[in-house]
Coordinates of C-alpha atoms in Angstrom, one line a residue:
M230 CA -134.3 -181.9 -118.3
T231 CA -132.3 -180.9 -121.4
G232 CA -130.6 -183.5 -123.6
S233 CA -127.2 -182.2 -122.5
A234 CA -127.8 -182.7 -118.8
R235 CA -125.0 -184.5 -117.1
E236 CA -125.0 -187.3 -114.6
F237 CA -123.0 -187.0 -111.4
V238 CA -122.2 -189.3 -108.5
V239 CA -122.0 -187.6 -105.1
E240 CA -120.2 -189.3 -102.3
A241 CA -120.5 -187.7 -98.9
D242 CA -119.7 -188.4 -95.3
G243 CA -119.5 -186.7 -91.9
G244 CA -118.0 -187.4 -88.5
S245 CA -118.0 -186.1 -85.0
R246 CA -115.3 -186.8 -82.5
G247 CA -117.4 -187.2 -79.4
N248 CA -121.0 -187.3 -80.9
P249 CA -121.7 -184.5 -80.2
G250 CA -118.1 -183.2 -80.5
P251 CA -115.8 -181.5 -82.9
A252 CA -117.2 -182.4 -86.3
G253 CA -116.7 -182.0 -90.0
Y254 CA -118.0 -183.3 -93.4
G255 CA -116.5 -184.2 -96.7
A256 CA -118.2 -184.5 -100.1
V257 CA -116.9 -185.2 -103.6
V258 CA -118.7 -184.9 -107.0
L259 CA -117.7 -187.4 -109.7
D260 CA -118.5 -187.6 -113.3
A261 CA -120.7 -190.7 -113.6
A262 CA -119.3 -191.7 -117.0
T263 CA -115.6 -191.4 -116.3
G264 CA -115.3 -191.4 -112.5
E265 CA -113.3 -188.2 -112.7
T266 CA -113.3 -186.1 -109.5
L267 CA -115.0 -182.7 -110.4
V268 CA -115.4 -181.0 -107.0
E269 CA -114.2 -181.7 -103.5
A270 CA -115.8 -180.0 -100.5
A271 CA -115.1 -180.2 -96.8
E272 CA -115.8 -178.0 -93.7
Y273 CA -115.1 -178.0 -90.0
L274 CA -118.5 -177.6 -88.3
G275 CA -117.7 -177.0 -84.6
V276 CA -119.5 -179.2 -82.1
V277 CA -122.4 -181.2 -83.7
T278 CA -123.5 -184.8 -83.8
N279 CA -122.3 -187.5 -86.3
N280 CA -125.6 -187.6 -88.2
V281 CA -125.9 -183.8 -88.5
A282 CA -122.4 -183.8 -90.0
E283 CA -123.4 -186.5 -92.5
Y284 CA -126.4 -184.4 -93.5
R285 CA -124.3 -181.4 -93.9
G286 CA -121.9 -183.4 -96.2
L287 CA -124.9 -184.5 -98.3
L288 CA -126.1 -181.0 -98.6
A289 CA -122.7 -179.7 -99.7
G290 CA -122.3 -182.4 -102.3
L291 CA -125.7 -181.8 -103.8
R292 CA -125.1 -178.0 -103.9
A293 CA -121.7 -178.6 -105.6
A294 CA -123.4 -180.8 -108.2
A295 CA -126.1 -178.2 -108.8
E296 CA -123.5 -175.5 -109.4
L297 CA -121.9 -177.7 -112.1
D298 CA -125.2 -178.4 -113.8
P299 CA -128.6 -177.6 -112.3
D300 CA -130.3 -179.9 -114.8
A301 CA -128.1 -182.9 -113.9
T302 CA -129.2 -186.2 -112.4
V303 CA -127.4 -187.3 -109.3
H304 CA -126.7 -190.6 -107.7
V305 CA -125.7 -190.2 -104.0
R306 CA -123.6 -192.8 -102.4
M307 CA -123.1 -192.8 -98.6
D308 CA -122.2 -195.2 -95.8
S309 CA -124.8 -193.8 -93.5
K310 CA -127.8 -196.1 -93.6
L311 CA -129.8 -193.6 -91.6
V312 CA -129.4 -190.7 -94.2
V313 CA -129.9 -193.0 -97.2
E314 CA -133.1 -194.5 -95.8
Q315 CA -134.5 -191.2 -94.6
M316 CA -133.7 -189.3 -97.8
S317 CA -135.2 -192.3 -99.9
G318 CA -138.4 -191.8 -97.9
R319 CA -138.4 -195.2 -96.3
W320 CA -137.6 -194.1 -92.8
K321 CA -139.2 -191.2 -90.9
I322 CA -137.2 -188.2 -89.7
K323 CA -138.0 -187.2 -86.2
H324 CA -134.9 -185.6 -84.9
P325 CA -135.3 -181.7 -84.8
D326 CA -131.7 -181.1 -85.9
M327 CA -132.0 -183.4 -89.0
K328 CA -135.4 -182.4 -90.2
P329 CA -134.5 -179.0 -91.7
L330 CA -131.2 -180.3 -93.2
A331 CA -133.1 -183.2 -94.9
A332 CA -135.7 -180.8 -96.2
E333 CA -133.0 -178.4 -97.5
A334 CA -131.2 -181.3 -99.3
A335 CA -134.5 -182.4 -100.9
R336 CA -134.9 -178.9 -102.4
V337 CA -131.6 -178.8 -104.2
F338 CA -132.8 -180.9 -107.2
P339 CA -136.4 -181.6 -108.2
P340 CA -137.9 -184.8 -107.0
G341 CA -136.9 -187.8 -109.1
R342 CA -133.5 -186.4 -110.1
V343 CA -131.6 -187.8 -107.1
T344 CA -131.2 -191.4 -106.1
Y345 CA -129.6 -192.8 -103.0
E346 CA -127.4 -195.9 -102.4
W347 CA -125.9 -197.2 -99.2
I348 CA -122.3 -198.3 -99.6
P349 CA -119.8 -199.9 -97.2
R350 CA -117.5 -197.6 -95.4
A351 CA -114.5 -199.0 -97.2
D352 CA -116.0 -197.8 -100.5
N353 CA -116.5 -194.2 -99.2
K354 CA -112.9 -193.4 -98.3
H355 CA -112.5 -190.3 -100.4
A356 CA -115.3 -188.5 -98.6
D357 CA -114.2 -190.0 -95.3
R358 CA -110.7 -188.6 -95.8
L359 CA -112.1 -185.2 -96.6
A360 CA -114.2 -185.2 -93.4
N361 CA -111.2 -186.1 -91.3
E362 CA -109.1 -183.4 -93.0
A363 CA -111.7 -180.9 -92.1
M364 CA -111.8 -182.1 -88.5
D365 CA -108.0 -182.1 -88.3
A366 CA -107.9 -178.5 -89.6
G367 CA -110.5 -177.5 -87.1
A368 CA -108.4 -178.9 -84.3
R369 CA -105.6 -176.6 -85.5
G370 CA -107.9 -173.6 -85.5
E371 CA -108.0 -173.5 -89.3
Q372 CA -110.5 -174.2 -92.0
W373 CA -110.0 -176.9 -94.6
S374 CA -108.4 -175.9 -97.9
P375 CA -108.6 -177.8 -101.1
S376 CA -105.1 -176.7 -102.0
T377 CA -103.7 -178.8 -99.2
S378 CA -106.0 -181.8 -99.5
T379 CA -104.5 -185.3 -100.1
A380 CA -107.8 -187.1 -99.6
E381 CA -108.2 -188.3 -103.2
L382 CA -104.6 -189.6 -103.2
D383 CA -104.9 -191.2 -99.7
A384 CA -108.1 -192.9 -100.6
A385 CA -106.7 -194.3 -103.9
T386 CA -103.6 -195.6 -102.0
D387 CA -105.9 -197.3 -99.5
R388 CA -107.9 -198.9 -102.2
A389 CA -104.8 -200.1 -104.0
A390 CA -103.4 -201.6 -100.8
S391 CA -106.7 -203.3 -100.0
A392 CA -106.9 -204.7 -103.4
G393 CA -103.4 -206.1 -103.1
R394 CA -104.1 -207.8 -99.8
T395 CA -107.3 -209.4 -101.1
A396 CA -106.3 -210.3 -104.7
G397 CA -106.5 -214.0 -105.3
S398 CA -107.5 -214.8 -101.7
R399 CA -111.3 -215.0 -102.0
R400 CA -112.7 -218.4 -102.9
S401 CA -116.1 -219.1 -104.3
G402 CA -118.7 -218.7 -101.6
D403 CA -116.5 -216.5 -99.3
R404 CA -118.3 -213.8 -97.4
P405 CA -117.3 -210.2 -98.4
A406 CA -115.2 -208.4 -96.0
A407 CA -117.2 -205.2 -96.0
A408 CA -119.7 -204.5 -93.3
P409 CA -123.4 -205.2 -94.2
A410 CA -125.9 -202.6 -95.2
G411 CA -127.1 -201.1 -92.1
A412 CA -123.8 -200.1 -90.5
G413 CA -125.5 -197.1 -89.1
E414 CA -125.9 -194.6 -86.3
A415 CA -127.4 -196.1 -83.2
A416 CA -126.7 -193.2 -80.8
D417 CA -128.4 -190.6 -83.0
V418 CA -131.1 -193.0 -84.2
A419 CA -132.0 -193.6 -80.5
A420 CA -131.9 -189.9 -79.8
A421 CA -134.2 -189.3 -82.8
G422 CA -136.9 -191.3 -81.1
G423 CA -136.2 -194.5 -83.0
D424 CA -136.5 -193.2 -86.5
A425 CA -135.4 -196.4 -88.1
P426 CA -134.6 -200.0 -87.3
S427 CA -131.0 -199.4 -88.2
A428 CA -128.8 -202.5 -88.4
G429 CA -126.4 -201.2 -85.8
E430 CA -124.4 -198.2 -85.0
R431 CA -121.8 -196.0 -86.5
L432 CA -120.0 -194.1 -83.8
P433 CA -118.0 -190.9 -84.2
R434 CA -114.5 -191.1 -85.7
T435 CA -112.5 -191.5 -82.6
T436 CA -109.0 -192.4 -81.5
T437 CA -109.7 -195.9 -80.2
R438 CA -107.0 -197.4 -77.9
T439 CA -106.7 -201.1 -77.7
G440 CA -105.7 -202.9 -74.6
A441 CA -104.9 -206.5 -73.7
G442 CA -107.5 -208.4 -71.8
S443 CA -108.0 -211.8 -70.2
A444 CA -109.3 -214.6 -72.4
A445 CA -110.1 -217.1 -69.8
S446 CA -112.7 -219.5 -71.1
G447 CA -115.5 -221.1 -69.3
G448 CA -118.7 -223.0 -69.8
G449 CA -122.3 -222.1 -69.4
G450 CA -124.5 -219.4 -71.0
E451 CA -128.0 -219.3 -72.2
A452 CA -128.0 -220.5 -75.8
A453 CA -124.5 -220.9 -77.1
V454 CA -125.2 -218.4 -79.9
S455 CA -127.1 -215.9 -77.9
G456 CA -124.3 -213.3 -77.8
G457 CA -124.5 -212.5 -81.5
G458 CA -124.5 -209.7 -83.8
A459 CA -124.5 -206.0 -83.7
I460 CA -123.2 -204.2 -86.7
A461 CA -120.2 -202.5 -88.0
G462 CA -118.8 -200.5 -85.1
E463 CA -116.6 -197.6 -84.0
R464 CA -114.6 -195.7 -86.6
V465 CA -110.9 -195.4 -85.8
G466 CA -109.3 -192.0 -86.6
R467 CA -106.1 -191.8 -88.6
A468 CA -104.2 -190.9 -85.4
A469 CA -105.3 -194.1 -83.6
R470 CA -103.2 -194.7 -80.5
T471 CA -102.6 -198.0 -78.7
G472 CA -102.8 -198.0 -74.9
A473 CA -101.9 -200.3 -72.1
G474 CA -104.4 -202.9 -71.3
G475 CA -105.4 -204.5 -68.1
A476 CA -104.1 -207.9 -67.3
A477 CA -106.4 -210.4 -65.6
P478 CA -106.1 -210.8 -61.9
G479 CA -104.3 -213.8 -60.7
A480 CA -105.8 -217.2 -60.0
A481 CA -108.1 -217.7 -57.0
G482 CA -106.2 -217.6 -53.7
A483 CA -103.7 -215.0 -54.9
P484 CA -102.8 -212.3 -52.4
A485 CA -105.3 -209.4 -52.2
A486 CA -102.5 -207.1 -53.2
A487 CA -102.4 -208.7 -56.6
D488 CA -106.1 -208.1 -57.1
V489 CA -105.6 -204.4 -56.1
R490 CA -102.7 -204.0 -58.5
A491 CA -104.7 -205.6 -61.4
A492 CA -107.7 -203.4 -60.6
K493 CA -105.6 -200.3 -60.7
V494 CA -104.3 -201.2 -64.2
V495 CA -107.9 -201.8 -65.4
A496 CA -109.1 -198.5 -64.1
S497 CA -106.0 -196.5 -65.1
P498 CA -106.2 -193.7 -67.7
G499 CA -103.9 -195.6 -70.1
W500 CA -101.5 -193.8 -72.5
G501 CA -103.8 -191.0 -73.5
P502 CA -103.0 -187.3 -73.0
P503 CA -103.0 -186.3 -69.3
D504 CA -105.5 -183.5 -69.9
M505 CA -108.2 -186.1 -70.8
G506 CA -108.6 -187.1 -67.2
A507 CA -109.7 -190.5 -65.9
P508 CA -112.0 -192.5 -68.2
A509 CA -115.5 -193.8 -67.4
T510 CA -114.7 -197.5 -66.8
F511 CA -117.5 -200.0 -67.1
V512 CA -116.8 -203.3 -65.3
L513 CA -119.2 -205.6 -67.1
L514 CA -120.5 -208.5 -64.9
R515 CA -122.6 -211.2 -66.5
H516 CA -125.1 -212.6 -63.9
G517 CA -124.7 -215.9 -62.2
E518 CA -126.2 -219.1 -63.4
T519 CA -129.9 -219.8 -63.5
P520 CA -131.5 -223.2 -64.0
L521 CA -131.6 -222.5 -67.7
T522 CA -127.8 -221.7 -68.1
P523 CA -126.3 -225.1 -68.0
Q524 CA -129.0 -226.4 -70.4
K525 CA -128.0 -223.6 -72.9
R526 CA -131.5 -222.4 -73.4
F527 CA -132.5 -219.1 -74.8
S528 CA -133.3 -216.9 -71.9
G529 CA -133.9 -213.3 -72.8
S530 CA -136.1 -210.5 -71.6
G531 CA -139.3 -212.0 -72.9
G532 CA -139.3 -215.3 -71.1
S533 CA -139.9 -216.7 -67.7
D534 CA -137.4 -214.3 -66.0
P535 CA -135.7 -217.0 -63.9
S536 CA -133.8 -216.3 -60.6
L537 CA -130.3 -217.5 -59.8
S538 CA -129.8 -221.2 -59.1
P539 CA -127.8 -222.2 -55.9
V540 CA -124.7 -222.4 -58.1
G541 CA -125.5 -218.9 -59.5
R542 CA -125.8 -217.4 -56.0
E543 CA -122.4 -219.0 -55.0
Q544 CA -120.9 -217.4 -58.1
A545 CA -122.3 -214.0 -57.2
E546 CA -120.8 -214.3 -53.7
R547 CA -117.4 -215.2 -55.1
V548 CA -117.4 -212.3 -57.6
A549 CA -118.5 -210.0 -54.8
E550 CA -115.6 -211.0 -52.6
S551 CA -113.2 -210.5 -55.6
L552 CA -114.5 -207.0 -56.3
A553 CA -114.3 -206.1 -52.6
R554 CA -110.6 -207.0 -52.6
R555 CA -110.0 -204.8 -55.6
G556 CA -111.8 -201.9 -54.1
T557 CA -112.4 -199.9 -57.3
I558 CA -116.1 -200.1 -57.8
E559 CA -117.9 -196.8 -57.1
A560 CA -121.4 -197.5 -58.3
I561 CA -123.6 -200.5 -59.4
V562 CA -126.1 -200.5 -62.2
A563 CA -128.2 -203.5 -63.1
S564 CA -130.5 -204.8 -65.7
P565 CA -134.1 -205.0 -64.5
L566 CA -134.4 -208.8 -64.8
A567 CA -134.5 -211.0 -61.7
R568 CA -131.1 -212.8 -62.3
T569 CA -129.2 -209.5 -62.7
R570 CA -130.9 -207.7 -59.8
E571 CA -130.2 -210.7 -57.6
T572 CA -126.5 -210.9 -58.7
A573 CA -126.2 -207.1 -58.2
G574 CA -127.8 -207.3 -54.8
I575 CA -125.3 -209.9 -53.5
V576 CA -122.4 -207.8 -54.8
A577 CA -123.9 -204.5 -53.4
A578 CA -124.4 -206.0 -49.9
R579 CA -120.7 -206.9 -49.9
L580 CA -119.5 -203.5 -51.2
G581 CA -122.0 -201.4 -49.3
L582 CA -123.3 -199.7 -52.4
P583 CA -126.9 -199.1 -53.7
V584 CA -128.1 -200.7 -56.9
T585 CA -129.5 -198.5 -59.7
V586 CA -131.7 -200.4 -62.3
E587 CA -131.2 -199.5 -65.9
E588 CA -133.8 -200.7 -68.4
G589 CA -131.3 -200.5 -71.3
L590 CA -129.1 -203.3 -69.9
R591 CA -131.8 -206.0 -70.3
E592 CA -131.2 -209.0 -72.4
T593 CA -132.5 -209.4 -76.0
D594 CA -136.1 -210.6 -76.3
F595 CA -135.9 -214.0 -78.1
G596 CA -139.6 -214.2 -78.9
A597 CA -141.0 -217.7 -79.4
W598 CA -137.5 -219.1 -78.8
E599 CA -137.5 -218.3 -75.1
G600 CA -136.8 -221.4 -73.0
L601 CA -135.8 -223.5 -76.0
T602 CA -132.4 -225.0 -76.8
F603 CA -130.6 -224.1 -80.0
G604 CA -131.4 -227.6 -81.3
E605 CA -135.1 -227.2 -80.5
V606 CA -135.2 -223.9 -82.4
R607 CA -133.5 -225.5 -85.3
D608 CA -136.1 -228.3 -85.4
R609 CA -139.1 -226.0 -85.0
H610 CA -138.2 -222.8 -86.8
P611 CA -135.3 -223.7 -89.2
A612 CA -135.9 -220.9 -91.8
D613 CA -136.2 -218.2 -89.0
L614 CA -133.1 -219.4 -87.4
D615 CA -131.1 -219.4 -90.6
A616 CA -132.3 -215.8 -91.3
W617 CA -131.4 -214.8 -87.7
L618 CA -127.9 -216.2 -88.0
A619 CA -127.3 -214.5 -91.4
S620 CA -128.5 -211.0 -90.6
P621 CA -128.5 -208.8 -87.5
D622 CA -131.8 -207.3 -88.7
A623 CA -133.7 -210.6 -88.5
E624 CA -135.9 -211.0 -85.5
P625 CA -136.5 -214.3 -83.7
T626 CA -139.8 -216.1 -84.4
G627 CA -142.8 -214.3 -82.9
G628 CA -141.4 -210.8 -83.1
G629 CA -138.6 -210.8 -80.6
E630 CA -135.8 -208.2 -80.7
S631 CA -133.2 -208.2 -83.5
F632 CA -129.5 -207.8 -82.7
A633 CA -129.6 -204.6 -84.7
A634 CA -132.3 -203.2 -82.3
T635 CA -130.3 -204.5 -79.3
A636 CA -127.2 -202.6 -80.6
I637 CA -129.1 -199.3 -80.9
R638 CA -130.4 -199.8 -77.3
I639 CA -127.0 -200.6 -75.9
A640 CA -125.3 -197.7 -77.7
A641 CA -127.8 -195.2 -76.3
T642 CA -127.4 -196.8 -72.8
R643 CA -123.6 -196.6 -73.1
D644 CA -123.7 -192.9 -74.0
K645 CA -126.1 -192.2 -71.1
L646 CA -124.0 -194.0 -68.6
V647 CA -120.7 -192.6 -69.8
A648 CA -122.1 -189.1 -69.3
A649 CA -123.4 -190.0 -65.9
Y650 CA -120.3 -191.7 -64.6
A651 CA -117.5 -189.7 -66.2
G652 CA -114.2 -190.4 -64.5
R653 CA -115.6 -193.2 -62.3
T654 CA -115.6 -197.0 -62.3
V655 CA -119.1 -198.5 -62.3
L656 CA -120.2 -202.1 -62.3
L657 CA -122.8 -203.0 -64.9
V658 CA -124.6 -206.2 -64.2
S659 CA -126.1 -207.5 -67.4
H660 CA -126.4 -210.4 -69.8
V661 CA -124.6 -212.2 -72.7
T662 CA -125.9 -210.1 -75.6
P663 CA -125.5 -206.6 -74.1
I664 CA -122.0 -207.3 -72.7
K665 CA -120.8 -208.7 -76.0
T666 CA -122.3 -205.7 -77.8
F667 CA -120.5 -203.3 -75.5
L668 CA -117.2 -205.1 -76.2
R669 CA -117.7 -205.4 -80.0
L670 CA -118.6 -201.8 -80.4
A671 CA -115.6 -200.7 -78.4
L672 CA -113.3 -202.9 -80.5
G673 CA -114.9 -201.9 -83.9
A674 CA -115.0 -205.6 -84.6
P675 CA -117.1 -207.1 -87.5
P676 CA -120.5 -208.5 -86.8
E677 CA -119.5 -212.1 -86.8
S678 CA -117.1 -211.5 -83.9
L679 CA -120.1 -211.7 -81.5
F680 CA -120.6 -215.4 -82.3
R681 CA -116.9 -216.0 -81.6
M682 CA -116.8 -214.7 -78.0
E683 CA -117.2 -217.0 -75.0
L684 CA -118.8 -215.2 -72.1
S685 CA -119.2 -217.3 -69.0
A686 CA -121.7 -216.9 -66.2
A687 CA -120.4 -214.5 -63.5
S688 CA -117.5 -213.4 -65.7
L689 CA -116.0 -209.9 -65.6
S690 CA -115.0 -207.8 -68.6
A691 CA -114.1 -204.1 -68.7
V692 CA -114.2 -201.2 -71.1
A693 CA -112.8 -197.7 -70.5
Y694 CA -114.4 -194.7 -72.3
Y695 CA -112.4 -191.5 -72.7
A696 CA -113.3 -187.8 -73.0
D697 CA -112.5 -187.8 -76.7
G698 CA -114.9 -190.7 -77.4
G699 CA -112.2 -193.3 -77.6
A700 CA -112.7 -196.7 -76.1
S701 CA -110.3 -199.3 -74.7
V702 CA -111.2 -202.9 -73.9
R703 CA -109.3 -203.7 -70.6
L704 CA -110.6 -207.1 -69.6
F705 CA -112.6 -210.0 -71.2
N706 CA -114.3 -213.0 -69.7
E707 CA -112.2 -213.0 -66.5
T708 CA -113.3 -216.0 -64.3
S709 CA -110.4 -216.6 -61.9
H710 CA -112.6 -215.7 -58.9
L711 CA -114.7 -218.8 -59.7
R712 CA -111.8 -221.2 -59.5

């Protein structure tokens, strides 16, 4: 390296509206000393996955830096945990679409000249804007042009507005608002054969519709905290639309017609363009009570696998009757655990449908905490519990499943089932953690939101998934059929 070699910062990003879907990348090269923008690059890529688009953004940024000064040192900043960890050599690269791109990126500068840093999405807005400009241009049948770009100005405006909202409001000890390191790429990580224990999922930039749901509360649930954390969720495109949500059905004893009307709202396409067709609608049913539920004990996929209690079987009968009145369920898919298969069987007998078992819908494995109450875990494993509550990457004592790993599994299962049941309404019979993860990812809510949801035994929630990758939460913790 010569004494005059420069230092650059490369910020890069990529997105796919559909994953895979119409995709683009953005990259910016900054002077490390002054922060001045030296080069902007963006390109519409056609149909590729989110992670491939991110790698293409990295490659474009590195090449632009090399053109400015091939002897430079470069610090890469990206909000893709997967790309940062793989390019840093800490995670393996197994996916066939990403291997050649990673190898090509590694050849742009000699080893040791490039360092990598994960940053929150909020700190990567310039590259994010460029990627969205490229995708917007592609949607118009054009290629991105630097002469029409407003990405730098838009990002600066966003940062200024954010700073104005937060100035003076943070007290000592407050948690930062940004998502934790690890807001990553569950769908592509899973497709890559589990390249990395990513702390969650980044989904494609989509136009996410929000809908009103029911917030009926109820008791019960294995371990009051056992619905917790996945990681930073779905990106919302600049053209985000709001759509009509599904209202909860009426109280028990209401006319059957009211249930049918409510069900039609839940399963309706919403306010999206008519050419998108009907969404894949997941009606998410938490299983009925087991003997462990009222005791609030951890009951995951690694414990005793209890069956329903008499109360749980009665709950399943009531939800089956309610779903029969609605008449919208076209298929039933259940977790492999005994309590979900039993709940699904009771509903299936009433609806006259078969049950398909899906391994991806199982509950989190709580390791050595299985069968214990929260208080008992606090007494026996206080340090492990504190770590678990603080980070979605932390595993329960004894090598259970982290919430980060659960999120990766649920994202892959979601994508699989959305493809299999496009345009149909399917009942998914599952557990606290998977259902809360479906909902959190659909909302793009922060990690701590999982600890603030009440999900009752035998409750119903619903999420609709559209052809463009958008998601709409239509119902949440609906329990009127139990009253």
